PDB file of C-alpha atoms in Angstrom:
ATOM      1  CA  LYS A   1      84.898  78.854 138.624  1.00 92.00           C
ATOM      2  CA  ILE A   2      83.334  76.686 135.959  1.00 96.00           C
ATOM      3  CA  GLY A   3      79.721  75.712 135.303  1.00 98.00           C
ATOM      4  CA  LEU A   4      76.562  76.482 137.256  1.00 98.00           C
ATOM      5  CA  TRP A   5      76.891  78.118 140.686  1.00 99.00           C
ATOM      6  CA  THR A   6      73.885  78.444 142.976  1.00 99.00           C
ATOM      7  CA  TYR A   7      73.474  80.591 146.082  1.00 99.00           C
ATOM      8  CA  PHE A   8      70.851  80.464 148.817  1.00 99.00           C
ATOM      9  CA  PHE A   9      69.360  82.756 151.441  1.00 98.00           C
ATOM     10  CA  ALA A  10      69.938  81.744 155.095  1.00 98.00           C
ATOM     11  CA  ASN A  11      66.459  80.161 155.067  1.00 97.00           C
ATOM     12  CA  GLY A  12      67.474  77.798 152.239  1.00 98.00           C
ATOM     13  CA  ILE A  13      65.564  79.525 149.433  1.00 98.00           C
ATOM     14  CA  LEU A  14      67.444  79.961 146.152  1.00 99.00           C
ATOM     15  CA  SER A  15      68.827  83.512 145.781  1.00 99.00           C
ATOM     16  CA  LYS A  16      71.007  83.347 142.665  1.00 99.00           C
ATOM     17  CA  LYS A  17      72.076  81.127 139.762  1.00 99.00           C
ATOM     18  CA  GLU A  18      75.061  82.023 137.622  1.00 98.00           C
ATOM     19  CA  ASN A  19      77.142  80.226 135.022  1.00 99.00           C
ATOM     20  CA  TYR A  20      80.880  80.469 134.513  1.00 98.00           C
ATOM     21  CA  LEU A  21      83.331  79.558 131.794  1.00 98.00           C
ATOM     22  CA  ASN A  22      87.008  79.677 132.775  1.00 96.00           C
ATOM     23  CA  GLY A  23      86.292  81.971 135.728  1.00 97.00           C
ATOM     24  CA  VAL A  24      84.106  84.534 133.921  1.00 98.00           C
ATOM     25  CA  LEU A  25      80.339  84.843 133.802  1.00 98.00           C
ATOM     26  CA  HIS A  26      79.037  83.108 130.682  1.00 98.00           C
ATOM     27  CA  GLY A  27      75.462  82.017 130.086  1.00 98.00           C
ATOM     28  CA  PRO A  28      72.186  82.550 131.949  1.00 98.00           C
ATOM     29  CA  TYR A  29      72.210  84.602 135.153  1.00 99.00           C
ATOM     30  CA  GLU A  30      69.248  84.878 137.555  1.00 99.00           C
ATOM     31  CA  GLU A  31      68.540  86.429 140.950  1.00 99.00           C
ATOM     32  CA  PHE A  32      65.500  85.758 143.115  1.00 99.00           C
ATOM     33  CA  TYR A  33      63.586  87.381 145.963  1.00 99.00           C
ATOM     34  CA  GLU A  34      63.027  85.479 149.209  1.00 98.00           C
ATOM     35  CA  ASN A  35      59.460  84.846 148.025  1.00 97.00           C
ATOM     36  CA  SER A  36      61.086  82.803 145.180  1.00 97.00           C
ATOM     37  CA  LYS A  37      59.939  85.232 142.472  1.00 98.00           C
ATOM     38  CA  THR A  38      62.460  86.317 139.862  1.00 99.00           C
ATOM     39  CA  LYS A  39      64.320  89.546 140.663  1.00 99.00           C
ATOM     40  CA  LEU A  40      66.623  89.706 137.637  1.00 99.00           C
ATOM     41  CA  LYS A  41      67.265  87.717 134.452  1.00 99.00           C
ATOM     42  CA  SER A  42      70.129  88.249 132.064  1.00 98.00           C
ATOM     43  CA  THR A  43      72.727  86.501 129.958  1.00 98.00           C
ATOM     44  CA  TYR A  44      76.474  86.924 129.942  1.00 98.00           C
ATOM     45  CA  ARG A  45      78.865  86.193 127.115  1.00 98.00           C
ATOM     46  CA  LEU A  46      82.479  85.931 128.243  1.00 97.00           C
ATOM     47  CA  GLY A  47      81.917  88.337 131.140  1.00 97.00           C
ATOM     48  CA  ASN A  48      79.770  90.888 129.299  1.00 97.00           C
ATOM     49  CA  LEU A  49      76.019  91.364 129.446  1.00 98.00           C
ATOM     50  CA  GLU A  50      74.450  90.241 126.163  1.00 97.00           C
ATOM     51  CA  GLY A  51      70.829  90.367 125.016  1.00 97.00           C
ATOM     52  CA  LYS A  52      67.858  91.226 127.220  1.00 97.00           C
ATOM     53  CA  TYR A  53      68.380  92.314 130.814  1.00 98.00           C
ATOM     54  CA  LYS A  54      65.122  92.099 132.756  1.00 99.00           C
ATOM     55  CA  GLU A  55      64.509  93.281 136.303  1.00 99.00           C
ATOM     56  CA  TYR A  56      61.298  92.562 138.229  1.00 99.00           C
ATOM     57  CA  TYR A  57      59.456  93.992 141.211  1.00 99.00           C
ATOM     58  CA  GLU A  58      58.949  91.662 144.167  1.00 98.00           C
ATOM     59  CA  ASN A  59      55.325  91.154 143.060  1.00 97.00           C
ATOM     60  CA  GLY A  60      56.576  89.653 139.764  1.00 97.00           C
ATOM     61  CA  VAL A  61      55.773  92.660 137.544  1.00 98.00           C
ATOM     62  CA  LEU A  62      58.459  93.640 135.034  1.00 99.00           C
ATOM     63  CA  LYS A  63      60.425  96.686 136.299  1.00 99.00           C
ATOM     64  CA  SER A  64      62.862  97.243 133.427  1.00 99.00           C
ATOM     65  CA  GLU A  65      63.983  95.679 130.175  1.00 98.00           C
ATOM     66  CA  ILE A  66      67.197  96.792 128.514  1.00 98.00           C
ATOM     67  CA  SER A  67      69.063  95.332 125.545  1.00 97.00           C
ATOM     68  CA  PHE A  68      72.822  94.805 125.840  1.00 97.00           C
ATOM     69  CA  ALA A  69      75.548  94.087 123.303  1.00 93.00           C
ATOM     70  CA  LYS A  70      79.119  93.353 124.436  1.00 91.00           C
ATOM     71  CA  GLY A  71      78.382  94.697 127.909  1.00 95.00           C
ATOM     72  CA  LEU A  72      76.913  98.027 126.764  1.00 96.00           C
ATOM     73  CA  GLU A  73      73.310  99.157 126.552  1.00 97.00           C
ATOM     74  CA  GLY A  74      72.363  98.871 122.891  1.00 96.00           C
ATOM     75  CA  GLY A  75      68.811  98.930 121.601  1.00 95.00           C
ATOM     76  CA  ALA A  76      65.450  99.302 123.251  1.00 96.00           C
ATOM     77  CA  SER A  77      65.135 100.306 126.897  1.00 98.00           C
ATOM     78  CA  LYS A  78      61.908 100.368 128.879  1.00 98.00           C
ATOM     79  CA  THR A  79      61.035 100.873 132.523  1.00 99.00           C
ATOM     80  CA  PHE A  80      57.689 100.171 134.139  1.00 99.00           C
ATOM     81  CA  TYR A  81      55.704 101.262 137.159  1.00 98.00           C
ATOM     82  CA  GLU A  82      54.879  98.586 139.734  1.00 98.00           C
ATOM     83  CA  SER A  83      51.359  98.559 138.252  1.00 97.00           C
ATOM     84  CA  GLY A  84      52.862  97.261 134.988  1.00 97.00           C
ATOM     85  CA  LYS A  85      52.250 100.471 133.028  1.00 98.00           C
ATOM     86  CA  ILE A  86      55.159 101.872 131.049  1.00 98.00           C
ATOM     87  CA  GLU A  87      57.257 104.596 132.731  1.00 99.00           C
ATOM     88  CA  THR A  88      59.996 105.337 130.139  1.00 99.00           C
ATOM     89  CA  SER A  89      60.957 104.134 126.675  1.00 99.00           C
ATOM     90  CA  GLY A  90      63.903 104.893 124.429  1.00 98.00           C
ATOM     91  CA  HIS A  91      66.977 103.509 122.704  1.00 98.00           C
ATOM     92  CA  PHE A  92      70.651 103.253 123.483  1.00 97.00           C
ATOM     93  CA  VAL A  93      73.558 103.016 121.044  1.00 96.00           C
ATOM     94  CA  ASN A  94      76.873 102.107 122.694  1.00 95.00           C
ATOM     95  CA  ALA A  95      75.421 102.966 126.132  1.00 97.00           C
ATOM     96  CA  LYS A  96      74.348 106.458 125.002  1.00 97.00           C
ATOM     97  CA  LYS A  97      70.781 107.705 124.638  1.00 98.00           C
ATOM     98  CA  ASN A  98      69.731 108.030 120.997  1.00 97.00           C
ATOM     99  CA  GLY A  99      66.485 109.035 119.329  1.00 97.00           C
ATOM    100  CA  VAL A 100      63.262 109.983 121.059  1.00 97.00           C
ATOM    101  CA  TRP A 101      62.871 109.122 124.740  1.00 98.00           C
ATOM    102  CA  LYS A 102      59.347 109.124 126.161  1.00 98.00           C
ATOM    103  CA  TYR A 103      58.344 109.552 129.798  1.00 98.00           C
ATOM    104  CA  TYR A 104      54.890 108.456 130.944  1.00 99.00           C
ATOM    105  CA  ASN A 105      52.769 109.197 133.988  1.00 98.00           C
ATOM    106  CA  SER A 106      51.364 106.384 136.125  1.00 97.00           C
ATOM    107  CA  GLN A 107      48.190 106.300 133.994  1.00 96.00           C
ATOM    108  CA  GLY A 108      50.245 105.544 130.859  1.00 94.00           C
ATOM    109  CA  LYS A 109      49.972 108.963 129.209  1.00 97.00           C
ATOM    110  CA  ILE A 110      53.080 110.645 127.767  1.00 98.00           C
ATOM    111  CA  GLU A 111      54.237 113.494 130.018  1.00 98.00           C
ATOM    112  CA  LYS A 112      57.484 114.396 128.262  1.00 97.00           C
ATOM    113  CA  GLU A 113      59.496 113.578 125.139  1.00 97.00           C
ATOM    114  CA  GLU A 114      63.167 114.271 124.502  1.00 97.00           C
ATOM    115  CA  SER A 115      65.450 113.875 121.479  1.00 97.00           C
ATOM    116  CA  TRP A 116      68.982 112.560 121.985  1.00 97.00           C
ATOM    117  CA  LEU A 117      71.974 111.926 119.717  1.00 97.00           C
ATOM    118  CA  ASN A 118      75.000 109.987 121.002  1.00 97.00           C
ATOM    119  CA  GLY A 119      74.159 110.858 124.608  1.00 97.00           C
ATOM    120  CA  GLU A 120      73.698 114.567 123.896  1.00 97.00           C
ATOM    121  CA  PHE A 121      70.328 116.147 124.635  1.00 96.00           C
ATOM    122  CA  LEU A 122      69.012 117.834 121.474  1.00 95.00           C
ATOM    123  CA  SER A 123      65.529 119.086 122.216  1.00 86.00           C
ATOM    124  CA  LYS A 124      62.005 118.344 123.207  1.00 77.00           C
ATOM    125  CA  PRO A 125      60.175 117.350 119.985  1.00 63.00           C
TER     126      PRO A 125
END
């Protein structure tokens, strides 16, 4: 496979767009719901996720946003309730939880905090 590939639902609505270079995913990648709203947006570099990975609810609200480097989670990670309020926030280093992770209730108030180092749970601050 080379270049842009597009896929469609049985009803003719666009379901996915992906780009290839020499048979591997490379470049923008998008998936869509049948209502044409974006389901997922990401970028690949020579087969590995790179940069921001964003997933959306069917109503268009951001569901999650995770940073990737060379195919591994690396950097900020956030998930959101369908209302748009934040659900979790934290950081990854080489796909392992690092630093303080915060967990919020549906009203946006912090319910729990945890400290992590290289994927190992340390404590609740």
